[in-house]
Short mmCIF file of C-alpha atoms in Angstrom, two decimals:
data_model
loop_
_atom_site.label_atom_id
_atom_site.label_comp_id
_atom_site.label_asym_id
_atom_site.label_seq_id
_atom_site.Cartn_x
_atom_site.Cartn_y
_atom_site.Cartn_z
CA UNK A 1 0.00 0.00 0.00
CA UNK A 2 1.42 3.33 -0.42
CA UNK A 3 2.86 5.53 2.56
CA UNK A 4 1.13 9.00 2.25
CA UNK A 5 3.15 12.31 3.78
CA UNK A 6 1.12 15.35 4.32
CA UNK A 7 3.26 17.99 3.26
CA UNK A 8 1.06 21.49 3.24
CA UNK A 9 -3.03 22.03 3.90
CA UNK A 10 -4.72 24.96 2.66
CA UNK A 11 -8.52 26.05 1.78
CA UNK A 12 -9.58 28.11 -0.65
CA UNK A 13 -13.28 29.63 -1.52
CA UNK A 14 -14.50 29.61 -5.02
CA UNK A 15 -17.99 29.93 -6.31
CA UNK A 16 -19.33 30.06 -2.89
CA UNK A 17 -17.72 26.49 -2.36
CA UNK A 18 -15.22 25.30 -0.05
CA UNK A 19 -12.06 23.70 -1.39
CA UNK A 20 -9.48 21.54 1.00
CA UNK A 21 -6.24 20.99 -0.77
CA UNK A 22 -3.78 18.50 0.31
CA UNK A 23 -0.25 18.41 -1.14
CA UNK A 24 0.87 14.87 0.03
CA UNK A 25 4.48 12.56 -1.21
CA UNK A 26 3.16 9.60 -2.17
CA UNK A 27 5.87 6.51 -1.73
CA UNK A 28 5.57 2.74 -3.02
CA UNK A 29 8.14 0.49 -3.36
CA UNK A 30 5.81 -1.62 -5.97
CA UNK A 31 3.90 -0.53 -9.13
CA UNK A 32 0.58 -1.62 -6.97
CA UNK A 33 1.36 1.04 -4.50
CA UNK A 34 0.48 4.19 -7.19
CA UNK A 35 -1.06 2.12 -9.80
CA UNK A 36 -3.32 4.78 -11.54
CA UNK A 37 -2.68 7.52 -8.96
CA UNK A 38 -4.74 5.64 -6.59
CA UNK A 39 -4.40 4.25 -3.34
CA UNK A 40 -7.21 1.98 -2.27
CA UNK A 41 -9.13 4.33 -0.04
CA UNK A 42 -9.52 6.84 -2.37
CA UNK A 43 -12.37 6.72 -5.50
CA UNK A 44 -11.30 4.59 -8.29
CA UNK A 45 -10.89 6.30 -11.62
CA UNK A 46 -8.09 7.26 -13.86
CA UNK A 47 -5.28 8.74 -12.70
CA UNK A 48 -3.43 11.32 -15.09
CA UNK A 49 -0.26 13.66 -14.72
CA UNK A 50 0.04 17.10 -16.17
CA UNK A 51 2.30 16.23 -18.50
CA UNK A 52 0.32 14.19 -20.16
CA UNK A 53 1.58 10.62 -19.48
CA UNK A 54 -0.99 8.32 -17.91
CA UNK A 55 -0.12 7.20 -14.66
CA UNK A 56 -1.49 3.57 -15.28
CA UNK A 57 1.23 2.74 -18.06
CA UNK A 58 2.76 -0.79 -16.85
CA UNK A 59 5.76 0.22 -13.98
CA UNK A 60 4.65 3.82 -13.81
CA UNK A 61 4.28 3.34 -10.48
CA UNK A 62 7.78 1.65 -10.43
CA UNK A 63 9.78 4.46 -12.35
CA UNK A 64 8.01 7.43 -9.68
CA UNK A 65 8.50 6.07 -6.37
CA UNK A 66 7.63 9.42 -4.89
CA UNK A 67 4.98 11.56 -6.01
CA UNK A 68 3.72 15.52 -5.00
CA UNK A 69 -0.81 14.74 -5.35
CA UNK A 70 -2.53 17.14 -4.94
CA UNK A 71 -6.28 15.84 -3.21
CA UNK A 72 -8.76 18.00 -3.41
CA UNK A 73 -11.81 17.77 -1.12
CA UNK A 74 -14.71 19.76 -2.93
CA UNK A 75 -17.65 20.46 -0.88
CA UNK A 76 -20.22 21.29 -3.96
CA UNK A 77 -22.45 19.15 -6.28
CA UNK A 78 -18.99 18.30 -7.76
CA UNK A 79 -19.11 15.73 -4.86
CA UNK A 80 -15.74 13.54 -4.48
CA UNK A 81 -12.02 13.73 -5.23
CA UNK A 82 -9.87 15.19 -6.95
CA UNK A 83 -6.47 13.66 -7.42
CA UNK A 84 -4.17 15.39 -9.67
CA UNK A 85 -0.22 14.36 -10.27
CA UNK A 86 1.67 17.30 -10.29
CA UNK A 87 4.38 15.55 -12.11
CA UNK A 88 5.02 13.17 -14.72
CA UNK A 89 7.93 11.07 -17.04
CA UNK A 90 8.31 11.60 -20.67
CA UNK A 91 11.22 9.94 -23.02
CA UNK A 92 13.79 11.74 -24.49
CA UNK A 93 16.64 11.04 -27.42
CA UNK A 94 15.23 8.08 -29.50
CA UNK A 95 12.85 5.53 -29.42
CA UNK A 96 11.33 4.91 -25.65
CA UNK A 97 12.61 1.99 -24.19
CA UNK A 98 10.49 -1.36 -23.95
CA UNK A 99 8.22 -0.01 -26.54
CA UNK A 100 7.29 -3.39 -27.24
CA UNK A 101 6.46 -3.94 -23.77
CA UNK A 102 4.69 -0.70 -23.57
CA UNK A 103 2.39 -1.00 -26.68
CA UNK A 104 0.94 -4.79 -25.74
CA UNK A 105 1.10 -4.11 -21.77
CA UNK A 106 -1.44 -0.18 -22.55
CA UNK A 107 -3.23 -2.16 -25.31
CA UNK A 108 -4.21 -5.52 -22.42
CA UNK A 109 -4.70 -2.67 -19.79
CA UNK A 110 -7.35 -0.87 -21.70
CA UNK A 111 -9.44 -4.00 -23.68
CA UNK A 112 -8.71 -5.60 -19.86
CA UNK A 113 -9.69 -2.90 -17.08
CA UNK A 114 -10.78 0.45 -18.95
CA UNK A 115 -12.76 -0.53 -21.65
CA UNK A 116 -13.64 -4.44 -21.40
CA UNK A 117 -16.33 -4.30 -24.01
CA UNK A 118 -13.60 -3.81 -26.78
CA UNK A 119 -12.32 -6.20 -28.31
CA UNK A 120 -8.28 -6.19 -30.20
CA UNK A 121 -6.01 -8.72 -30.60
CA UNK A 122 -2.99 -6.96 -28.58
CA UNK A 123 -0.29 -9.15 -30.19
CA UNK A 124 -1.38 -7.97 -33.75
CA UNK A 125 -1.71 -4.61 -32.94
CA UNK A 126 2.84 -4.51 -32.47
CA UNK A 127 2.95 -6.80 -35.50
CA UNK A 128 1.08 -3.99 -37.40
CA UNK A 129 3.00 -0.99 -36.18
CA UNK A 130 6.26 -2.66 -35.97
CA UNK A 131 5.34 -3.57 -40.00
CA UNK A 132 4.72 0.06 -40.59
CA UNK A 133 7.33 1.71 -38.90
CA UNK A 134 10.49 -0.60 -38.63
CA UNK A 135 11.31 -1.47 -42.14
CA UNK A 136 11.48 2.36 -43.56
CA UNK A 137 13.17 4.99 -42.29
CA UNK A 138 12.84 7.75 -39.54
CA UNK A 139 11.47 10.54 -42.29
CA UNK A 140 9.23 8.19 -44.32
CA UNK A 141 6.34 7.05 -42.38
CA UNK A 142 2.98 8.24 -44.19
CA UNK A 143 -0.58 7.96 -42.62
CA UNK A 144 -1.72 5.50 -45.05
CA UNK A 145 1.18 2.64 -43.71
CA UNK A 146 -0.54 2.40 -40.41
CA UNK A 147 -4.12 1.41 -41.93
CA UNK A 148 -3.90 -1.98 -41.33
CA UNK A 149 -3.15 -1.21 -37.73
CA UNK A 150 -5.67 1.64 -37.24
CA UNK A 151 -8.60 -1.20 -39.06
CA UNK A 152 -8.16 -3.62 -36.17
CA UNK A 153 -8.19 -0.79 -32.95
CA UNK A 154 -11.86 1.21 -33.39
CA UNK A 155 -11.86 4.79 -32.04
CA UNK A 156 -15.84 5.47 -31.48
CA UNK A 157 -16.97 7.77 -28.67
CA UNK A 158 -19.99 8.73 -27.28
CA UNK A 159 -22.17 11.30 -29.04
CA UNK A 160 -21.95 14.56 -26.23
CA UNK A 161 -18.44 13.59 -24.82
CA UNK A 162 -15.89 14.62 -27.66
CA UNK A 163 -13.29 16.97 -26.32
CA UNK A 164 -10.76 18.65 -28.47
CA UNK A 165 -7.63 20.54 -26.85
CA UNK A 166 -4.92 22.63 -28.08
CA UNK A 167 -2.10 23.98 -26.09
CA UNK A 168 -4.19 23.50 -23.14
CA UNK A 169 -2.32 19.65 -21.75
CA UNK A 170 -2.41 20.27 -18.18
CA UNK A 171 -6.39 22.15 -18.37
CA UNK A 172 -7.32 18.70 -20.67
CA UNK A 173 -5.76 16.35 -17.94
CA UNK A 174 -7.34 17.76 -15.32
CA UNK A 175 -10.97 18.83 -16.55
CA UNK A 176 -11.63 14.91 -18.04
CA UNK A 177 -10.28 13.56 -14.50
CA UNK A 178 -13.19 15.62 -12.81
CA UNK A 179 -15.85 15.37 -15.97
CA UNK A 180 -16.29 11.74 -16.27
CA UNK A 181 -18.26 12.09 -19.12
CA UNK A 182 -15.63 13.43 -21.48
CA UNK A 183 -13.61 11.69 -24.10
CA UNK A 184 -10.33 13.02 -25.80
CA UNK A 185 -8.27 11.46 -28.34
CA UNK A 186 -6.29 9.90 -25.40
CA UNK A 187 -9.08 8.16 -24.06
CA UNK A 188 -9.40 6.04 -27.26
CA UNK A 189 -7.84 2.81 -27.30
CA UNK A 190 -5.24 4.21 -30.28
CA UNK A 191 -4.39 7.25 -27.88
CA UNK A 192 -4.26 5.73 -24.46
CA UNK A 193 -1.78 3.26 -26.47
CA UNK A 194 0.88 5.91 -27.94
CA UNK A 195 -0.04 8.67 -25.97
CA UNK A 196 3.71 10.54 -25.21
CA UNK A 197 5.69 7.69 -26.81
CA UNK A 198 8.40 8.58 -28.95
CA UNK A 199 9.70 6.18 -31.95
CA UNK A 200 11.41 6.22 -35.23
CA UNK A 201 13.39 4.31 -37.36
CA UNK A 202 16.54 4.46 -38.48
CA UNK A 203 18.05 7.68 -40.69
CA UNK A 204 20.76 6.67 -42.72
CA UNK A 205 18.84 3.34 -43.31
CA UNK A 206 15.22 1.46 -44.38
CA UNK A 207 15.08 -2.07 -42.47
CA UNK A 208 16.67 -1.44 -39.35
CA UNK A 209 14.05 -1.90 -37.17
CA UNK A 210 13.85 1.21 -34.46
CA UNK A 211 15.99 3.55 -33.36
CA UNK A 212 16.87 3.67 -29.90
CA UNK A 213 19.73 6.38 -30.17
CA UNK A 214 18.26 9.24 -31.81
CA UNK A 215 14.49 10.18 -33.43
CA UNK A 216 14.11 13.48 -35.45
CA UNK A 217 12.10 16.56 -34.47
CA UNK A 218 8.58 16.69 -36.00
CA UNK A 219 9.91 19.85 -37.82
CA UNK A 220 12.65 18.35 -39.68
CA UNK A 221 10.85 15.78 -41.76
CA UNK A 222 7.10 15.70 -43.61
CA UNK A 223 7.00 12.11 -42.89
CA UNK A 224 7.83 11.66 -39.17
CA UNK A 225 6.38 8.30 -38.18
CA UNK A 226 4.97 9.63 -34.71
CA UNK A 227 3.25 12.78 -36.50
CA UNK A 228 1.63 10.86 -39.61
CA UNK A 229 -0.18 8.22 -36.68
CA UNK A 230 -1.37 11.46 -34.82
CA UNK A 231 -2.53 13.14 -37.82
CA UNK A 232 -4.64 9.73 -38.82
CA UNK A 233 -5.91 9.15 -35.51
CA UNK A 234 -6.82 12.30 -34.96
CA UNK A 235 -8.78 12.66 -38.54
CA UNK A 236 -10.45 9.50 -37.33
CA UNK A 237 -11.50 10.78 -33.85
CA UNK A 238 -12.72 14.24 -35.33
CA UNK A 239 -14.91 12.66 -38.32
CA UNK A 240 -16.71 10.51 -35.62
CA UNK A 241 -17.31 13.53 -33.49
CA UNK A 242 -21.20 13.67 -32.68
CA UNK A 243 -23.55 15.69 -30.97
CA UNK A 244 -22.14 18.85 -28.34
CA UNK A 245 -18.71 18.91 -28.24
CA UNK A 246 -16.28 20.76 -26.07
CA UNK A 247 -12.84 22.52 -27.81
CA UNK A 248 -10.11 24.01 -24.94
CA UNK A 249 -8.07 26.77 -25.95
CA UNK A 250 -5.58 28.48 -24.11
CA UNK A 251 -5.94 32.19 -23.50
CA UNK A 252 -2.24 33.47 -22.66
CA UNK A 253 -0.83 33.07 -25.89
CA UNK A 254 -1.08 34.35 -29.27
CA UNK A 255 -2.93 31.99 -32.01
CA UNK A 256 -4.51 30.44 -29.48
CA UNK A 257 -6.23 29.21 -32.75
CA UNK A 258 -3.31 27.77 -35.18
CA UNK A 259 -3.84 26.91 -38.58
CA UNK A 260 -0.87 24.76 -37.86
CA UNK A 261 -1.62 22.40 -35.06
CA UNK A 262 -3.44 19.57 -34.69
CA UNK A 263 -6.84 20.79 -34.28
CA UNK A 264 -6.18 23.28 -36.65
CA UNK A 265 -4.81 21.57 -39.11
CA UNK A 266 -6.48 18.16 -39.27
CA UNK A 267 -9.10 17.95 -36.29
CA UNK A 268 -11.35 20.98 -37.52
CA UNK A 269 -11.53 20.23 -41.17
CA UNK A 270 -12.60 17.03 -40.38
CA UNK A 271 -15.42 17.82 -37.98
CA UNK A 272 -18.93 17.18 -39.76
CA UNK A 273 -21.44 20.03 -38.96
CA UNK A 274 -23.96 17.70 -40.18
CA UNK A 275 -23.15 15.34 -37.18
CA UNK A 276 -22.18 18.13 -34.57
CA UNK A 277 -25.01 19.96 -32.51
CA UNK A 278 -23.02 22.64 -31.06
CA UNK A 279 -19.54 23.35 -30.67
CA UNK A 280 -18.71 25.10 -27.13
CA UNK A 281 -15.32 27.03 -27.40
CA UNK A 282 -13.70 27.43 -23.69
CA UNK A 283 -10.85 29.77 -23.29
CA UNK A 284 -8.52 29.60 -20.21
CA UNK A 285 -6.03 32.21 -19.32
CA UNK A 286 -3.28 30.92 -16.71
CA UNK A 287 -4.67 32.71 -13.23
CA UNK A 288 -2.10 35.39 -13.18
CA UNK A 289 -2.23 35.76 -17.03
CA UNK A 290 -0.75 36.88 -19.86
CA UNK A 291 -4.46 37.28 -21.00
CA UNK A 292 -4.19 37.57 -24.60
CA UNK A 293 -6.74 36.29 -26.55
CA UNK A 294 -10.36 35.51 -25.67
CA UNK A 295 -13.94 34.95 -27.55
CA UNK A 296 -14.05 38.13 -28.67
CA UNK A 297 -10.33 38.85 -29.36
CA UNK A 298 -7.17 37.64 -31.20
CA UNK A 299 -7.16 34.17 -33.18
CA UNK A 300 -10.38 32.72 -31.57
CA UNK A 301 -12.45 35.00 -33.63
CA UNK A 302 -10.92 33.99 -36.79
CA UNK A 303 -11.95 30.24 -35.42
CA UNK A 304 -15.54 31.72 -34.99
CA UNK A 305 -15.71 32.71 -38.28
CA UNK A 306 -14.68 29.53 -39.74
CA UNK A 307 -17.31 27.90 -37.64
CA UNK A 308 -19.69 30.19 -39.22
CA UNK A 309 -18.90 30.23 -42.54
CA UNK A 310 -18.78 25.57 -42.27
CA UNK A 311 -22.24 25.65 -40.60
CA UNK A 312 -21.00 24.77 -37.03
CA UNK A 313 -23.61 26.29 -34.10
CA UNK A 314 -21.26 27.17 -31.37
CA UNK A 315 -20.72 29.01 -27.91
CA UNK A 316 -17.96 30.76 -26.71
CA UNK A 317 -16.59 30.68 -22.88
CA UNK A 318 -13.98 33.18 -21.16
CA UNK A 319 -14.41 31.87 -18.09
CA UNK A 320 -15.60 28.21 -17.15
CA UNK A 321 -16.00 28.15 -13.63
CA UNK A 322 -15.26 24.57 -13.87
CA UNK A 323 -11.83 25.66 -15.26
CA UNK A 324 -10.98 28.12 -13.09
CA UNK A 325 -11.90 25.58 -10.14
CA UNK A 326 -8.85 23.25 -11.21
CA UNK A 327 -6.53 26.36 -11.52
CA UNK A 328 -7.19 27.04 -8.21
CA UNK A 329 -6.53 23.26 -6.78
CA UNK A 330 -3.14 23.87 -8.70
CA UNK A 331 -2.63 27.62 -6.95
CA UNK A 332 -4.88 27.89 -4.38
CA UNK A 333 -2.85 31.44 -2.99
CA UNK A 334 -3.61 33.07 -5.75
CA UNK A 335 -5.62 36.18 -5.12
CA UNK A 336 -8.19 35.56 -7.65
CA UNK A 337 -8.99 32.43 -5.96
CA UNK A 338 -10.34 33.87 -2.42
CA UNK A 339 -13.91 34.61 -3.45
CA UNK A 340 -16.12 33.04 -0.45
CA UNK A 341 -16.52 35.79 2.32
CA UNK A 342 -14.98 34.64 5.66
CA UNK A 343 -18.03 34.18 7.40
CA UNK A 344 -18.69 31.66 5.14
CA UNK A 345 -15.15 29.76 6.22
CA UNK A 346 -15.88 30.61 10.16
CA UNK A 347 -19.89 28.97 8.96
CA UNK A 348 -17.83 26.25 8.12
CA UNK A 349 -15.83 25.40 10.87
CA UNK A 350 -18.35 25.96 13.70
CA UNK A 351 -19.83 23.34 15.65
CA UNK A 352 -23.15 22.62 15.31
CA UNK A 353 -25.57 24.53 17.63
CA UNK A 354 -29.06 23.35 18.86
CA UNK A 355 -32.44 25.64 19.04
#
């Protein structure tokens, strides 16, 4: 079981609503200890850090042996708790290590414990990357060579629960751990499987099988094998996008809407506004700002317009109160954050009194 260390308590007020942070070191000297950033007594549900690695990849648990969580107590209709990791592992150089080991071990977890209803032959699902990937080299991986692969792991979502992100990671991470009816790309059995992996083969050579050493930047090459499978699985997650759906966009930084990322690029012009009720835009700006852009200012008007002119029916948030709840569980001192009057803390903490 993991050994929990209190390190700091504070409360905040926000929306009239009482907040209890805990910032605790979590310490396990086995992968069951952390497992999904989870210890037994508290609710079961996915753990996530802000980085974006999920904390239930196989010996997660093993590589972190200590852990800053911050548990959040939340006395509102948002009943329950809030368990964010506030930090997270991502490879660097070349190809992660173990990918094999990786790939199969995500792909069992999810058909196994997340999603049981799916069904995916894990062992054919490495046979198909490996095919696609390992035999050309690092700059010459299109979307169409991982077809086969992408034929053989579905990507369907619930109508109401697609959520599209962009420069917005830690927000993402955070919002779908406390909206449990939201689905991103990395929810889908294709994400939750490559999400922050890094591979490649070799340069100088086709049929060298992966690169371990060294993988190019996304930048330097049209045909990156890691871009061309985000670029296809994301097409495929935005064409099956149904009913409301929810697009993050982050608020402190110029093009907050870019032609040149994913969403902007690939996600959008594959939305179908025949298929999509309403898209709701949400803007965060980091508590202390910059505060650059918002719905009525900057690149998120051009987005508006694009909407418009495709058919889309859409709204347009500055301030989710939602949002600006997890910002607060991440910096509960900031100013901006202390909205509840004090009587309302001293309400709190006094003992019941009879007639």
């Amino acid at each position: 079981m993991a050994q929990r260390n209190v390190l700091e308590k504070s409360r905040l007020c926000f929306n009239n609503n009482i907040i209890e942070v805990m910032r605790v070191s979590v310490r396990s000297g086995t992968t069951a200890g952390i497992k999904a950033g989870l210890s037994p007594e508290w609710p079961s549900g996915q753990g996530r850090s802000p980085a974006g690695e999920r904390t239930t990849e196989p010996g997660a648990a093993a590589r972190m042996l200590s852990e800053d969580v911050m548990i959040c107590n939340i006395s509102s209709s948002l009943k329950g708790v809030i368990v964010l990791l506030c930090c997270g592992w991502k490879s660097e150089g070349g190809t992660t290590p173990n990918l094999k080991s990786i790939v199969i071990g995500r792909c069992y977890n999810y058909i196994t414990l997340i999603n049981p209803t799916f069904r995916c032959d894990c062992e054919e699902v490495w046979r198909l990357f490996e095919e696609a990937v390992a035999p050309r080299s690092s700059c010459s991986v299109q979307e169409k060579d991982y077809q086969e692969m992408f034929s053989i792991m579905p990507q369907n979502s619930p109508c109401h629960q697609f959520l599209f992100w962009s420069k917005t990671r830690w927000t993402m991470e955070a919002y779908t751990t406390l909206m449990e009816r939201v689905h991103t790309l990395e929810d889908t059995l294709v994400g939750y499987v490559f999400n922050q992996l890094v591979w490649c083969g070799h340069q100088q050579h086709t049929g060298g099988g992966f690169d371990f050493d060294s993988c190019p930047e996304w930048s330097t090459c049209p045909d990156h094998p890691v871009s061309s499978l985000w670029r296809q699985a994301s097409q495929n997650f935005a064409e099956t996008a149904c009913g409301n759906i929810t697009v993050l966009l982050n608020g402190s930084i110029h093009s907050a809407f870019n032609r040149d990322s994913m969403f902007g690029s690939v996600e959008l012009n594959s939305l179908n506004p025949r298929m999509v009720e309403y898209v709701h835009l949400k803007v965060v700006s980091n508590l202390r700002g910059p505060f650059i852009e918002s719905c009525s200012r900057g690149s998120i008007v051009d987005l508006i317009h694009i909407l418009q002119t495709r058919g889309f029916r859409w709204t347009c948030t500055d301030n989710d109160l939602n949002l600006k709840m997890l910002q607060c569980i991440r910096d509960p001192q900031d100013a901006s954050c202390q909205t509840c009057s004090s009587s309302l803390l001293q309400s709190r903490d006094s003992p019941p009194s009879g007639p």
